[in-house]
């Protein structure tokens, strides 16, 4: 019979087996405990008094990119079977999936992802619903009239707010061509914010950010990205491809944007959720 020093591989295997069994038992207990949680305690609970909703799309290689060919790739880097732990390697652009546009995305010398403060990433959110109009006209935009109508119905948009457009575009996310709205000439068609609405929100309400449930805060037909230039030029940030805006109240929620602080990042993926 060998000693520990003589048979290290056997001892390591034995210890690994014990750890694996222990982990399985502990994991099973945690699953059981999770199943006992009250419904809605860990995920979106819809409209009403008190709730939490995830506004983030899962990051996949099949999510619609702004331009075909910009989709990420991934591969398994190490495996539990061969290396003792599992890890992937991704190749991805900063502006893909649910993500943030930092000022430096369009403004030379503008702030980058690492320079956006935490207090800027938590804000009251106003949801401007243009879904009915967008269903008829994919080139529609959020206008100043929409903002005034929102304030008449709900309340004044507070200073430092995040203002998000809900167009219902998430229903198309499973079809990249439909989500981009590409026509025969290659022009994109999806809703966004008008420059007038963006300027009004900056000047009159001092907003912190704009967000959309489409590929861009500019409408798809824009070739000059004027809303980007206005918003980011004012040292604010944008949020694109926001999910599940129909799950949160139009007024009274708080949004939290968990931006990845990429070094030198012109923006980056974000885990976004709302609470109310």
Coordinates of C-alpha atoms in Angstrom, one line a residue:
X1 CA 0.0 0.0 0.0
X2 CA 1.5 3.4 -1.0
X3 CA 1.7 6.6 1.1
X4 CA 0.2 9.9 0.1
X5 CA 3.6 11.0 -1.3
X6 CA 3.9 7.8 -3.4
X7 CA 0.4 8.0 -4.8
X8 CA -0.5 11.7 -5.2
X9 CA -2.8 11.2 -8.2
X10 CA -4.9 8.6 -6.3
X11 CA -5.2 10.9 -3.3
X12 CA -6.1 13.9 -5.5
X13 CA -8.8 11.9 -7.3
X14 CA -10.2 10.8 -4.0
X15 CA -10.3 14.3 -2.6
X16 CA -11.8 15.6 -5.9
X17 CA -14.5 13.0 -5.6
X18 CA -15.3 14.0 -2.1
X19 CA -15.5 17.6 -3.0
X20 CA -17.8 16.8 -6.0
X21 CA -20.1 14.8 -3.8
X22 CA -20.2 17.5 -1.2
X23 CA -20.9 20.2 -3.9
X24 CA -23.7 18.0 -5.3
X25 CA -25.4 17.6 -1.9
X26 CA -25.0 21.4 -1.2
X27 CA -26.3 22.3 -4.6
X28 CA -29.3 20.1 -4.2
X29 CA -30.1 21.7 -0.9
X30 CA -29.9 25.2 -2.5
X31 CA -32.2 24.2 -5.4
X32 CA -34.7 22.9 -2.9
X33 CA -34.4 26.2 -0.9
X34 CA -34.9 28.2 -4.1
X35 CA -38.0 26.3 -5.0
X36 CA -39.5 27.2 -1.7
X37 CA -39.1 31.0 -2.3
X38 CA -42.4 32.8 -2.9
X39 CA -43.3 33.4 -6.5
X40 CA -42.0 36.7 -7.9
X41 CA -39.3 37.1 -5.2
X42 CA -36.4 36.6 -7.6
X43 CA -37.7 37.8 -11.0
X44 CA -40.1 40.2 -12.6
X45 CA -43.4 40.5 -10.8
X46 CA -45.1 42.7 -13.4
X47 CA -47.0 45.9 -12.8
X48 CA -48.3 46.9 -9.4
X49 CA -46.9 47.9 -6.0
X50 CA -43.4 46.7 -5.6
X51 CA -41.6 44.7 -8.3
X52 CA -38.4 43.9 -10.0
X53 CA -37.9 43.3 -13.7
X54 CA -34.8 42.3 -15.8
X55 CA -34.5 44.6 -18.8
X56 CA -31.6 42.7 -20.3
X57 CA -31.5 40.3 -23.3
X58 CA -29.4 37.2 -22.8
X59 CA -26.1 37.6 -24.6
X60 CA -26.1 35.2 -27.5
X61 CA -24.3 34.8 -30.8
X62 CA -27.7 35.0 -32.6
X63 CA -28.9 38.4 -31.3
X64 CA -29.5 40.9 -34.1
X65 CA -26.5 43.0 -34.7
X66 CA -26.7 46.5 -36.1
X67 CA -24.9 45.3 -39.2
X68 CA -24.8 41.7 -40.3
X69 CA -21.4 40.2 -39.6
X70 CA -20.9 42.1 -36.3
X71 CA -22.2 39.1 -34.3
X72 CA -19.9 37.8 -31.7
X73 CA -18.3 34.3 -31.6
X74 CA -17.6 32.1 -28.6
X75 CA -15.8 28.8 -27.9
X76 CA -15.2 26.6 -24.9
X77 CA -11.8 27.5 -23.5
X78 CA -11.5 24.9 -20.7
X79 CA -13.8 22.2 -19.5
X80 CA -14.5 20.6 -16.1
X81 CA -13.6 17.2 -17.5
X82 CA -10.2 18.2 -18.7
X83 CA -9.2 21.2 -16.6
X84 CA -11.3 21.1 -13.4
X85 CA -13.4 24.1 -14.3
X86 CA -15.5 25.5 -17.2
X87 CA -14.8 28.8 -19.0
X88 CA -15.6 30.3 -22.4
X89 CA -13.7 32.7 -24.7
X90 CA -15.8 35.4 -26.4
X91 CA -15.0 37.7 -29.3
X92 CA -17.5 40.6 -29.1
X93 CA -18.0 44.2 -30.0
X94 CA -18.8 46.7 -27.2
X95 CA -22.0 47.7 -28.9
X96 CA -23.9 44.5 -29.1
X97 CA -26.9 43.2 -27.3
X98 CA -28.2 45.2 -24.4
X99 CA -25.5 47.8 -24.0
X100 CA -24.5 51.4 -23.2
X101 CA -23.2 54.1 -25.5
X102 CA -20.7 56.2 -23.5
X103 CA -20.1 59.8 -24.6
X104 CA -16.8 58.8 -26.2
X105 CA -18.6 56.6 -28.7
X106 CA -19.3 59.7 -30.8
X107 CA -17.4 62.5 -29.2
X108 CA -13.7 62.8 -29.5
X109 CA -12.3 63.1 -25.9
X110 CA -15.7 62.2 -24.5
X111 CA -16.0 60.1 -21.3
X112 CA -15.5 56.4 -21.6
X113 CA -17.1 53.5 -19.9
X114 CA -14.8 53.6 -16.9
X115 CA -15.6 57.3 -16.3
X116 CA -19.3 57.0 -16.0
X117 CA -20.1 57.3 -12.3
X118 CA -22.2 54.9 -10.3
X119 CA -24.7 57.6 -9.4
X120 CA -25.3 58.2 -13.1
X121 CA -26.2 54.5 -13.6
X122 CA -29.1 54.6 -11.1
X123 CA -32.0 56.9 -12.1
X124 CA -35.8 57.3 -12.0
X125 CA -37.1 56.0 -15.3
X126 CA -39.9 57.4 -17.5
X127 CA -41.2 55.0 -20.1
X128 CA -42.7 56.7 -23.2
X129 CA -45.0 54.2 -24.9
X130 CA -45.3 54.6 -28.7
X131 CA -46.0 51.0 -29.5
X132 CA -49.4 51.5 -31.2
X133 CA -47.9 54.1 -33.5
X134 CA -44.8 52.0 -34.2
X135 CA -46.9 49.0 -35.2
X136 CA -48.3 51.2 -38.1
X137 CA -45.1 53.2 -38.8
X138 CA -41.7 51.7 -38.1
X139 CA -40.0 55.1 -38.9
X140 CA -41.9 56.9 -36.1
X141 CA -40.0 58.7 -33.4
X142 CA -40.6 59.9 -29.8
X143 CA -41.7 63.6 -30.2
X144 CA -42.0 66.5 -27.8
X145 CA -45.8 66.0 -28.0
X146 CA -45.3 62.5 -26.7
X147 CA -43.3 63.8 -23.8
X148 CA -45.9 66.5 -23.0
X149 CA -48.7 63.9 -23.2
X150 CA -46.7 61.7 -20.8
X151 CA -46.4 64.5 -18.3
X152 CA -50.1 65.3 -18.5
X153 CA -51.0 61.7 -17.7
X154 CA -48.3 60.9 -15.1
X155 CA -46.1 63.6 -13.8
X156 CA -43.2 65.9 -14.7
X157 CA -40.1 63.9 -15.8
X158 CA -37.7 64.5 -13.0
X159 CA -34.3 66.0 -13.4
X160 CA -31.6 63.3 -13.7
X161 CA -34.1 60.8 -15.1
X162 CA -33.6 58.0 -17.6
X163 CA -36.2 58.3 -20.4
X164 CA -36.8 55.0 -22.2
X165 CA -38.8 54.5 -25.4
X166 CA -41.1 51.5 -25.5
X167 CA -42.1 50.7 -29.1
X168 CA -42.9 47.0 -28.8
X169 CA -39.9 46.1 -31.0
X170 CA -38.9 43.3 -28.7
X171 CA -41.5 41.1 -30.4
X172 CA -39.2 41.1 -33.5
X173 CA -36.0 40.2 -31.7
X174 CA -36.1 36.5 -32.9
X175 CA -35.9 37.6 -36.5
X176 CA -32.8 39.8 -37.2
X177 CA -34.1 41.1 -40.5
X178 CA -37.4 42.1 -39.0
X179 CA -35.7 43.7 -36.0
X180 CA -33.4 45.7 -38.2
X181 CA -36.3 46.4 -40.6
X182 CA -34.0 46.3 -43.6
X183 CA -35.7 47.1 -46.9
X184 CA -34.6 46.2 -50.5
X185 CA -32.3 49.2 -50.6
X186 CA -30.6 48.2 -47.4
X187 CA -32.2 51.0 -45.3
X188 CA -33.1 50.2 -41.7
X189 CA -36.5 50.9 -40.3
X190 CA -37.2 51.0 -36.6
X191 CA -38.3 53.7 -34.1
X192 CA -36.0 56.0 -32.1
X193 CA -35.9 59.5 -30.5
X194 CA -36.3 62.6 -32.5
X195 CA -33.6 65.2 -32.2
X196 CA -36.3 67.7 -31.0
X197 CA -37.4 65.4 -28.2
X198 CA -33.8 64.8 -27.2
X199 CA -33.0 68.5 -27.1
X200 CA -36.1 69.3 -25.1
X201 CA -35.3 66.6 -22.5
X202 CA -31.7 67.9 -22.2
X203 CA -32.7 71.6 -22.0
X204 CA -36.0 71.4 -20.1
X205 CA -35.6 68.4 -17.9
X206 CA -31.9 67.8 -17.5
X207 CA -32.2 64.1 -18.1
X208 CA -29.4 61.6 -17.5
X209 CA -29.9 59.1 -20.3
X210 CA -32.1 57.9 -23.1
X211 CA -32.9 54.2 -23.7
X212 CA -34.7 52.3 -26.5
X213 CA -36.0 48.8 -27.2
X214 CA -34.4 49.0 -30.6
X215 CA -30.9 48.9 -32.1
X216 CA -30.3 52.7 -31.8
X217 CA -31.5 55.8 -30.0
X218 CA -31.7 57.3 -33.5
X219 CA -34.4 56.0 -35.8
X220 CA -33.2 53.3 -38.3
X221 CA -33.5 55.7 -41.3
X222 CA -30.9 58.1 -39.8
X223 CA -27.6 58.2 -41.6
X224 CA -26.2 61.1 -39.5
X225 CA -27.0 59.8 -36.0
X226 CA -28.1 63.3 -34.9
X227 CA -29.7 62.1 -31.6
X228 CA -26.5 60.3 -30.7
X229 CA -24.5 63.5 -31.4
X230 CA -26.9 65.6 -29.2
X231 CA -27.1 63.2 -26.3
X232 CA -23.5 62.1 -26.1
X233 CA -22.3 65.6 -27.0
X234 CA -24.1 66.7 -23.8
X235 CA -22.1 64.2 -21.8
X236 CA -25.0 61.8 -21.3
X237 CA -25.2 58.2 -22.2
X238 CA -27.6 56.0 -24.2
X239 CA -28.9 52.5 -23.7
X240 CA -29.9 50.3 -26.6
X241 CA -31.7 47.0 -27.0
X242 CA -33.5 47.3 -23.7
X243 CA -35.9 44.3 -23.0
X244 CA -39.2 43.9 -21.2
X245 CA -40.2 47.5 -20.9
X246 CA -43.8 46.4 -21.0
X247 CA -43.2 44.8 -17.6
X248 CA -42.5 48.0 -15.6
X249 CA -44.6 51.0 -14.7
X250 CA -44.5 53.9 -17.1
X251 CA -43.8 56.2 -14.1
X252 CA -42.4 55.6 -10.7
X253 CA -39.7 52.9 -11.3
X254 CA -36.0 53.2 -10.8
X255 CA -33.6 51.8 -13.3
X256 CA -30.1 50.4 -12.5
X257 CA -27.6 50.0 -15.3
X258 CA -24.8 47.5 -14.6
X259 CA -22.3 48.7 -17.2
X260 CA -19.2 46.6 -17.8
X261 CA -16.3 49.1 -17.3
X262 CA -14.2 48.1 -20.2
X263 CA -10.8 49.8 -20.2
X264 CA -11.0 52.5 -22.9
X265 CA -14.5 51.4 -23.6
X266 CA -16.7 53.4 -25.9
X267 CA -19.6 51.7 -24.1
X268 CA -20.3 48.1 -23.3
X269 CA -22.7 45.4 -22.4
X270 CA -24.9 46.0 -19.3
X271 CA -27.2 44.1 -17.0
X272 CA -30.1 46.4 -16.6
X273 CA -33.0 46.0 -14.1
X274 CA -35.8 48.1 -12.8
X275 CA -37.4 48.2 -9.3
X276 CA -40.5 49.9 -8.1

